[in-house]
PDB file of C-alpha atoms in Angstrom:
ATOM      1  CA  ASP A   1     118.202  50.357 120.082  1.00  0.00           C
ATOM      2  CA  ASN A   2     115.065  49.268 118.244  1.00  0.00           C
ATOM      3  CA  ILE A   3     112.926  49.062 121.397  1.00  0.00           C
ATOM      4  CA  ASP A   4     113.779  52.676 122.291  1.00  0.00           C
ATOM      5  CA  LYS A   5     112.922  53.846 118.783  1.00  0.00           C
ATOM      6  CA  ASN A   6     109.534  52.099 118.928  1.00  0.00           C
ATOM      7  CA  ILE A   7     108.843  53.478 122.395  1.00  0.00           C
ATOM      8  CA  ASP A   8     109.568  57.018 121.136  1.00  0.00           C
ATOM      9  CA  LEU A   9     107.078  56.479 118.305  1.00  0.00           C
ATOM     10  CA  LEU A  10     104.542  55.103 120.787  1.00  0.00           C
ATOM     11  CA  LEU A  11     104.966  58.122 123.073  1.00  0.00           C
ATOM     12  CA  ASP A  12     104.255  60.347 120.052  1.00  0.00           C
ATOM     13  CA  ILE A  13     100.820  58.786 119.518  1.00  0.00           C
ATOM     14  CA  CYS A  14      99.799  58.635 123.203  1.00  0.00           C
ATOM     15  CA  GLU A  15      96.998  61.085 123.870  1.00  0.00           C
ATOM     16  CA  ASP A  16      97.873  62.188 127.411  1.00  0.00           C
ATOM     17  CA  GLU A  17     100.804  62.551 129.805  1.00  0.00           C
ATOM     18  CA  LYS A  18      99.463  59.777 132.007  1.00  0.00           C
ATOM     19  CA  SER A  19      99.755  57.296 129.114  1.00  0.00           C
ATOM     20  CA  LYS A  20     103.316  58.436 128.408  1.00  0.00           C
ATOM     21  CA  ASN A  21     104.293  58.072 132.044  1.00  0.00           C
ATOM     22  CA  ILE A  22     102.820  54.545 132.159  1.00  0.00           C
ATOM     23  CA  VAL A  23     104.695  53.507 128.989  1.00  0.00           C
ATOM     24  CA  LYS A  24     107.972  54.835 130.390  1.00  0.00           C
ATOM     25  CA  THR A  25     107.432  53.067 133.720  1.00  0.00           C
ATOM     26  CA  VAL A  26     106.498  49.740 132.083  1.00  0.00           C
ATOM     27  CA  ILE A  27     109.555  49.761 129.805  1.00  0.00           C
ATOM     28  CA  SER A  28     111.897  50.877 132.580  1.00  0.00           C
ATOM     29  CA  ASN A  29     110.562  48.086 134.839  1.00  0.00           C
ATOM     30  CA  ILE A  30     110.899  45.459 132.104  1.00  0.00           C
ATOM     31  CA  LYS A  31     114.496  46.511 131.440  1.00  0.00           C
ATOM     32  CA  SER A  32     115.464  46.666 135.123  1.00  0.00           C
ATOM     33  CA  GLY A  33     113.470  43.634 136.275  1.00  0.00           C
ATOM     34  CA  ASN A  34     111.516  45.742 138.773  1.00  0.00           C
ATOM     35  CA  THR A  35     108.232  43.946 139.556  1.00  0.00           C
ATOM     36  CA  ASP A  36     106.534  46.763 141.497  1.00  0.00           C
ATOM     37  CA  TYR A  37     103.972  48.533 139.327  1.00  0.00           C
ATOM     38  CA  SER A  38     101.990  50.088 142.176  1.00  0.00           C
ATOM     39  CA  SER A  39     102.876  53.655 141.128  1.00  0.00           C
ATOM     40  CA  ILE A  40     100.873  53.308 137.871  1.00  0.00           C
ATOM     41  CA  TYR A  41      98.123  50.955 139.063  1.00  0.00           C
ATOM     42  CA  GLU A  42      94.482  51.950 138.728  1.00  0.00           C
ATOM     43  CA  LYS A  43      91.224  50.056 139.080  1.00  0.00           C
ATOM     44  CA  ASP A  44      88.239  49.726 136.697  1.00  0.00           C
ATOM     45  CA  GLN A  45      90.079  47.656 134.086  1.00  0.00           C
ATOM     46  CA  TYR A  46      88.386  47.990 130.627  1.00  0.00           C
ATOM     47  CA  PHE A  47      85.913  50.519 132.050  1.00  0.00           C
ATOM     48  CA  VAL A  48      88.079  53.506 133.011  1.00  0.00           C
ATOM     49  CA  LYS A  49      85.459  56.173 133.650  1.00  0.00           C
ATOM     50  CA  GLU A  50      87.318  59.080 132.047  1.00  0.00           C
ATOM     51  CA  LEU A  51      87.913  57.117 128.818  1.00  0.00           C
ATOM     52  CA  ILE A  52      85.053  54.666 128.302  1.00  0.00           C
ATOM     53  CA  LYS A  53      81.568  56.109 127.927  1.00  0.00           C
ATOM     54  CA  ILE A  54      78.902  53.395 127.832  1.00  0.00           C
ATOM     55  CA  THR A  55      75.646  54.063 125.964  1.00  0.00           C
ATOM     56  CA  ASP A  56      72.349  52.143 126.021  1.00  0.00           C
ATOM     57  CA  ASP A  57      72.887  50.530 122.613  1.00  0.00           C
ATOM     58  CA  GLU A  58      76.348  48.994 122.946  1.00  0.00           C
ATOM     59  CA  VAL A  59      77.266  45.862 121.016  1.00  0.00           C
ATOM     60  CA  PHE A  60      80.098  44.591 123.213  1.00  0.00           C
ATOM     61  CA  VAL A  61      82.609  41.937 122.150  1.00  0.00           C
ATOM     62  CA  ASP A  62      84.466  40.199 124.990  1.00  0.00           C
ATOM     63  CA  GLY A  63      87.531  38.385 123.670  1.00  0.00           C
ATOM     64  CA  GLY A  64      88.682  36.012 126.417  1.00  0.00           C
ATOM     65  CA  ALA A  65      85.497  35.738 128.480  1.00  0.00           C
ATOM     66  CA  TYR A  66      87.047  33.359 131.056  1.00  0.00           C
ATOM     67  CA  ASP A  67      84.210  32.726 133.568  1.00  0.00           C
ATOM     68  CA  GLY A  68      82.029  35.675 132.513  1.00  0.00           C
ATOM     69  CA  ASN A  69      83.637  38.175 134.909  1.00  0.00           C
ATOM     70  CA  THR A  70      84.128  40.945 132.298  1.00  0.00           C
ATOM     71  CA  VAL A  71      80.624  40.420 130.900  1.00  0.00           C
ATOM     72  CA  ASP A  72      79.311  40.972 134.444  1.00  0.00           C
ATOM     73  CA  GLU A  73      81.405  44.143 134.800  1.00  0.00           C
ATOM     74  CA  PHE A  74      80.171  45.428 131.451  1.00  0.00           C
ATOM     75  CA  ILE A  75      76.518  44.806 132.366  1.00  0.00           C
ATOM     76  CA  LYS A  76      77.086  46.608 135.685  1.00  0.00           C
ATOM     77  CA  ASN A  77      78.736  49.579 133.943  1.00  0.00           C
ATOM     78  CA  ALA A  78      75.922  49.658 131.376  1.00  0.00           C
ATOM     79  CA  SER A  79      73.327  49.581 134.190  1.00  0.00           C
ATOM     80  CA  GLY A  80      71.882  46.532 132.447  1.00  0.00           C
ATOM     81  CA  LYS A  81      71.040  48.500 129.283  1.00  0.00           C
ATOM     82  CA  PHE A  82      72.775  47.352 126.081  1.00  0.00           C
ATOM     83  CA  LYS A  83      71.943  45.937 122.675  1.00  0.00           C
ATOM     84  CA  LYS A  84      74.057  42.765 122.498  1.00  0.00           C
ATOM     85  CA  ILE A  85      77.083  40.996 123.981  1.00  0.00           C
ATOM     86  CA  TYR A  86      79.230  38.486 122.102  1.00  0.00           C
ATOM     87  CA  ALA A  87      81.591  36.745 124.538  1.00  0.00           C
ATOM     88  CA  PHE A  88      84.296  34.418 123.177  1.00  0.00           C
ATOM     89  CA  GLU A  89      86.073  31.798 125.306  1.00  0.00           C
ATOM     90  CA  MET A  90      87.990  28.996 123.593  1.00  0.00           C
ATOM     91  CA  ASP A  91      88.917  26.918 126.653  1.00  0.00           C
ATOM     92  CA  GLN A  92      86.129  24.422 127.288  1.00  0.00           C
ATOM     93  CA  SER A  93      86.863  24.186 131.026  1.00  0.00           C
ATOM     94  CA  ASN A  94      86.606  27.987 131.407  1.00  0.00           C
ATOM     95  CA  PHE A  95      83.532  28.055 129.170  1.00  0.00           C
ATOM     96  CA  ASN A  96      81.893  25.511 131.480  1.00  0.00           C
ATOM     97  CA  LYS A  97      82.406  27.881 134.443  1.00  0.00           C
ATOM     98  CA  ILE A  98      80.086  30.472 132.865  1.00  0.00           C
ATOM     99  CA  SER A  99      76.567  30.143 134.292  1.00  0.00           C
ATOM    100  CA  ARG A 100      74.976  30.988 130.976  1.00  0.00           C
ATOM    101  CA  GLN A 101      71.403  30.558 132.184  1.00  0.00           C
ATOM    102  CA  LYS A 102      71.629  33.706 134.340  1.00  0.00           C
ATOM    103  CA  TYR A 103      71.943  35.971 131.267  1.00  0.00           C
ATOM    104  CA  SER A 104      69.268  37.349 128.945  1.00  0.00           C
ATOM    105  CA  GLU A 105      69.051  36.160 125.344  1.00  0.00           C
ATOM    106  CA  ASN A 106      70.963  39.231 124.100  1.00  0.00           C
ATOM    107  CA  VAL A 107      74.124  37.811 125.724  1.00  0.00           C
ATOM    108  CA  CYS A 108      75.726  35.304 123.386  1.00  0.00           C
ATOM    109  CA  PHE A 109      78.555  33.093 124.717  1.00  0.00           C
ATOM    110  CA  LEU A 110      80.661  31.388 122.042  1.00  0.00           C
ATOM    111  CA  ASN A 111      83.067  28.524 122.736  1.00  0.00           C
ATOM    112  CA  TYR A 112      85.629  29.844 120.228  1.00  0.00           C
ATOM    113  CA  GLY A 113      88.902  31.699 120.374  1.00  0.00           C
ATOM    114  CA  LEU A 114      89.300  34.955 118.429  1.00  0.00           C
ATOM    115  CA  TRP A 115      91.883  34.701 115.644  1.00  0.00           C
ATOM    116  CA  ASP A 116      92.579  35.990 112.123  1.00  0.00           C
ATOM    117  CA  LYS A 117      90.696  33.130 110.446  1.00  0.00           C
ATOM    118  CA  LYS A 118      88.658  30.013 111.143  1.00  0.00           C
ATOM    119  CA  GLU A 119      91.202  27.473 112.326  1.00  0.00           C
ATOM    120  CA  LYS A 120      91.703  24.673 114.835  1.00  0.00           C
ATOM    121  CA  VAL A 121      94.576  25.593 117.162  1.00  0.00           C
ATOM    122  CA  SER A 122      96.416  23.849 119.985  1.00  0.00           C
ATOM    123  CA  PHE A 123      96.966  25.533 123.320  1.00  0.00           C
ATOM    124  CA  VAL A 124      98.335  25.058 126.800  1.00  0.00           C
ATOM    125  CA  GLU A 125      96.079  25.697 129.750  1.00  0.00           C
ATOM    126  CA  ASN A 126      97.203  27.759 132.723  1.00  0.00           C
ATOM    127  CA  GLU A 127      95.103  28.410 135.786  1.00  0.00           C
ATOM    128  CA  THR A 128      93.198  31.410 134.494  1.00  0.00           C
ATOM    129  CA  ALA A 129      94.441  31.638 130.925  1.00  0.00           C
ATOM    130  CA  SER A 130      95.161  29.564 127.862  1.00  0.00           C
ATOM    131  CA  GLU A 131      97.945  30.297 125.412  1.00  0.00           C
ATOM    132  CA  ILE A 132      97.873  29.197 121.774  1.00  0.00           C
ATOM    133  CA  VAL A 133     101.067  27.282 120.982  1.00  0.00           C
ATOM    134  CA  ASP A 134     102.124  24.677 118.441  1.00  0.00           C
ATOM    135  CA  GLY A 135     101.910  21.220 119.943  1.00  0.00           C
ATOM    136  CA  GLY A 136      99.814  22.263 122.952  1.00  0.00           C
ATOM    137  CA  ALA A 137      97.981  19.502 124.812  1.00  0.00           C
ATOM    138  CA  LYS A 138      94.493  20.809 124.029  1.00  0.00           C
ATOM    139  CA  THR A 139      92.802  21.980 120.843  1.00  0.00           C
ATOM    140  CA  ALA A 140      90.110  24.551 120.231  1.00  0.00           C
ATOM    141  CA  GLN A 141      88.274  26.134 117.348  1.00  0.00           C
ATOM    142  CA  CYS A 142      89.164  29.746 116.568  1.00  0.00           C
ATOM    143  CA  VAL A 143      87.234  32.173 114.365  1.00  0.00           C
ATOM    144  CA  SER A 144      87.624  35.729 113.157  1.00  0.00           C
ATOM    145  CA  LEU A 145      85.261  38.378 114.484  1.00  0.00           C
ATOM    146  CA  ASP A 146      84.642  39.642 110.930  1.00  0.00           C
ATOM    147  CA  GLU A 147      83.332  36.224 109.852  1.00  0.00           C
ATOM    148  CA  THR A 148      81.317  35.583 113.009  1.00  0.00           C
ATOM    149  CA  VAL A 149      79.521  38.824 113.898  1.00  0.00           C
ATOM    150  CA  ASN A 150      77.634  40.746 111.228  1.00  0.00           C
ATOM    151  CA  GLU A 151      76.082  43.628 113.118  1.00  0.00           C
ATOM    152  CA  LYS A 152      77.850  46.881 113.930  1.00  0.00           C
ATOM    153  CA  VAL A 153      80.139  46.532 116.959  1.00  0.00           C
ATOM    154  CA  THR A 154      80.645  49.437 119.391  1.00  0.00           C
ATOM    155  CA  PHE A 155      83.164  48.140 121.950  1.00  0.00           C
ATOM    156  CA  ILE A 156      85.800  45.370 121.762  1.00  0.00           C
ATOM    157  CA  LYS A 157      87.810  44.054 124.720  1.00  0.00           C
ATOM    158  CA  MET A 158      90.590  41.504 124.255  1.00  0.00           C
ATOM    159  CA  ASP A 159      92.657  39.654 126.843  1.00  0.00           C
ATOM    160  CA  ILE A 160      93.661  36.535 124.943  1.00  0.00           C
ATOM    161  CA  GLU A 161      97.171  35.591 126.017  1.00  0.00           C
ATOM    162  CA  GLY A 162      99.202  36.888 123.103  1.00  0.00           C
ATOM    163  CA  ALA A 163      96.657  36.192 120.337  1.00  0.00           C
ATOM    164  CA  GLU A 164      95.597  39.864 120.322  1.00  0.00           C
ATOM    165  CA  GLN A 165      97.419  40.834 117.111  1.00  0.00           C
ATOM    166  CA  LYS A 166      95.944  37.910 115.158  1.00  0.00           C
ATOM    167  CA  ALA A 167      92.486  38.574 116.584  1.00  0.00           C
ATOM    168  CA  LEU A 168      92.709  42.270 115.667  1.00  0.00           C
ATOM    169  CA  ARG A 169      93.580  41.318 112.092  1.00  0.00           C
ATOM    170  CA  GLY A 170      90.465  39.145 112.089  1.00  0.00           C
ATOM    171  CA  SER A 171      88.446  42.156 113.309  1.00  0.00           C
ATOM    172  CA  GLU A 172      89.816  44.629 110.768  1.00  0.00           C
ATOM    173  CA  ARG A 173      86.555  45.152 108.875  1.00  0.00           C
ATOM    174  CA  HIS A 174      84.668  45.926 112.098  1.00  0.00           C
ATOM    175  CA  ILE A 175      87.415  48.251 113.337  1.00  0.00           C
ATOM    176  CA  VAL A 176      87.632  50.212 110.069  1.00  0.00           C
ATOM    177  CA  ASN A 177      83.877  50.389 109.397  1.00  0.00           C
ATOM    178  CA  ASP A 178      82.426  50.601 112.921  1.00  0.00           C
ATOM    179  CA  LYS A 179      85.254  52.404 114.770  1.00  0.00           C
ATOM    180  CA  PRO A 180      84.382  50.726 118.095  1.00  0.00           C
ATOM    181  CA  LYS A 181      85.977  51.636 121.398  1.00  0.00           C
ATOM    182  CA  LEU A 182      88.876  49.235 121.975  1.00  0.00           C
ATOM    183  CA  ALA A 183      90.338  47.908 125.242  1.00  0.00           C
ATOM    184  CA  ILE A 184      93.184  45.596 124.225  1.00  0.00           C
ATOM    185  CA  CYS A 185      95.743  43.964 126.544  1.00  0.00           C
ATOM    186  CA  LEU A 186      99.364  44.805 125.704  1.00  0.00           C
ATOM    187  CA  TYR A 187     101.312  42.810 128.304  1.00  0.00           C
ATOM    188  CA  HIS A 188     101.577  39.289 126.885  1.00  0.00           C
ATOM    189  CA  ARG A 189     104.537  40.102 124.627  1.00  0.00           C
ATOM    190  CA  VAL A 190     106.903  43.047 125.069  1.00  0.00           C
ATOM    191  CA  SER A 191     106.449  44.090 121.423  1.00  0.00           C
ATOM    192  CA  ASP A 192     102.627  44.166 121.820  1.00  0.00           C
ATOM    193  CA  LEU A 193     103.145  47.368 123.817  1.00  0.00           C
ATOM    194  CA  TRP A 194     103.859  49.292 120.598  1.00  0.00           C
ATOM    195  CA  GLU A 195     102.835  46.943 117.760  1.00  0.00           C
ATOM    196  CA  ILE A 196      99.162  46.866 118.776  1.00  0.00           C
ATOM    197  CA  PRO A 197      98.761  50.677 119.067  1.00  0.00           C
ATOM    198  CA  PHE A 198     100.671  51.166 115.769  1.00  0.00           C
ATOM    199  CA  TYR A 199      98.413  48.662 113.995  1.00  0.00           C
ATOM    200  CA  VAL A 200      95.189  50.184 115.336  1.00  0.00           C
ATOM    201  CA  LYS A 201      96.329  53.730 114.537  1.00  0.00           C
ATOM    202  CA  LYS A 202      97.211  52.642 110.992  1.00  0.00           C
ATOM    203  CA  LEU A 203      93.715  51.181 110.512  1.00  0.00           C
ATOM    204  CA  VAL A 204      91.919  54.210 111.982  1.00  0.00           C
ATOM    205  CA  PRO A 205      94.250  57.250 112.208  1.00  0.00           C
ATOM    206  CA  GLU A 206      91.678  59.291 114.132  1.00  0.00           C
ATOM    207  CA  TYR A 207      91.644  56.925 117.119  1.00  0.00           C
ATOM    208  CA  LYS A 208      92.896  58.543 120.310  1.00  0.00           C
ATOM    209  CA  ILE A 209      95.337  56.155 122.041  1.00  0.00           C
ATOM    210  CA  TYR A 210      95.538  55.864 125.837  1.00  0.00           C
ATOM    211  CA  ILE A 211      97.515  53.379 127.950  1.00  0.00           C
ATOM    212  CA  ARG A 212      96.513  52.360 131.468  1.00  0.00           C
ATOM    213  CA  HIS A 213      97.825  49.722 133.888  1.00  0.00           C
ATOM    214  CA  HIS A 214      95.586  47.630 136.148  1.00  0.00           C
ATOM    215  CA  SER A 215      97.683  45.442 138.436  1.00  0.00           C
ATOM    216  CA  MET A 216     100.474  45.771 140.997  1.00  0.00           C
ATOM    217  CA  ASN A 217     102.753  43.579 138.856  1.00  0.00           C
ATOM    218  CA  ARG A 218     103.607  43.470 135.161  1.00  0.00           C
ATOM    219  CA  ASP A 219     100.231  42.104 134.028  1.00  0.00           C
ATOM    220  CA  GLU A 220      97.221  44.060 132.814  1.00  0.00           C
ATOM    221  CA  THR A 221      98.608  46.920 130.736  1.00  0.00           C
ATOM    222  CA  VAL A 222      95.727  47.926 128.442  1.00  0.00           C
ATOM    223  CA  MET A 223      95.483  50.127 125.353  1.00  0.00           C
ATOM    224  CA  TYR A 224      92.262  52.117 125.061  1.00  0.00           C
ATOM    225  CA  ALA A 225      91.567  53.359 121.530  1.00  0.00           C
ATOM    226  CA  ILE A 226      88.752  55.904 121.556  1.00  0.00           C
ATOM    227  CA  PRO A 227      87.116  57.076 118.320  1.00  0.00           C
ATOM    228  CA  GLU A 228      86.753  60.820 117.701  1.00  0.00           C
TER     229      GLU A 228
END
């Protein structure tokens, strides 16, 4: 079975036993239809203390900023000390929820989706998320990170409803040259669970790959790629 083969390869590149256990539980639950993920749940999504070390000069990219909640968490974890934040949110109604005036000028909110190139896309809007689909009711402008941000990036988070692989391709130059910390959601498509870690490891073989899970249900499985 192809899934099992890919899972074996994924287990080989996981850095710790905890990651391996989480992968096995996620796949077993998906196959069996079990919706209880409480045994692998942990808090501090994107900012797991043992994995993510925040310095005073972070350039943080938030892919899928929603209402600014992750930006707020980042600022809290950075104790307010950082170099720059670039926060991308393509859905105009979510973008309008961000009270941009409360942030300093080194926080830059961009009403774009992250993608592999500059392109207008259509999407469907759900309550807290928007998914890019052909023939969706709404349209938005997407851009690649490589074309949009020129300075060195130190930390990239993505939770963009299945657009992660495209957005990573559009961030390839930053990933290869800057080797930022990565916190990338893996739960939108079953194959993301292995395809995203394989892709990142191919770009930067020295990344250490960890998997953590941050909800009681199937959502919020995250890959953390930590540079040497």
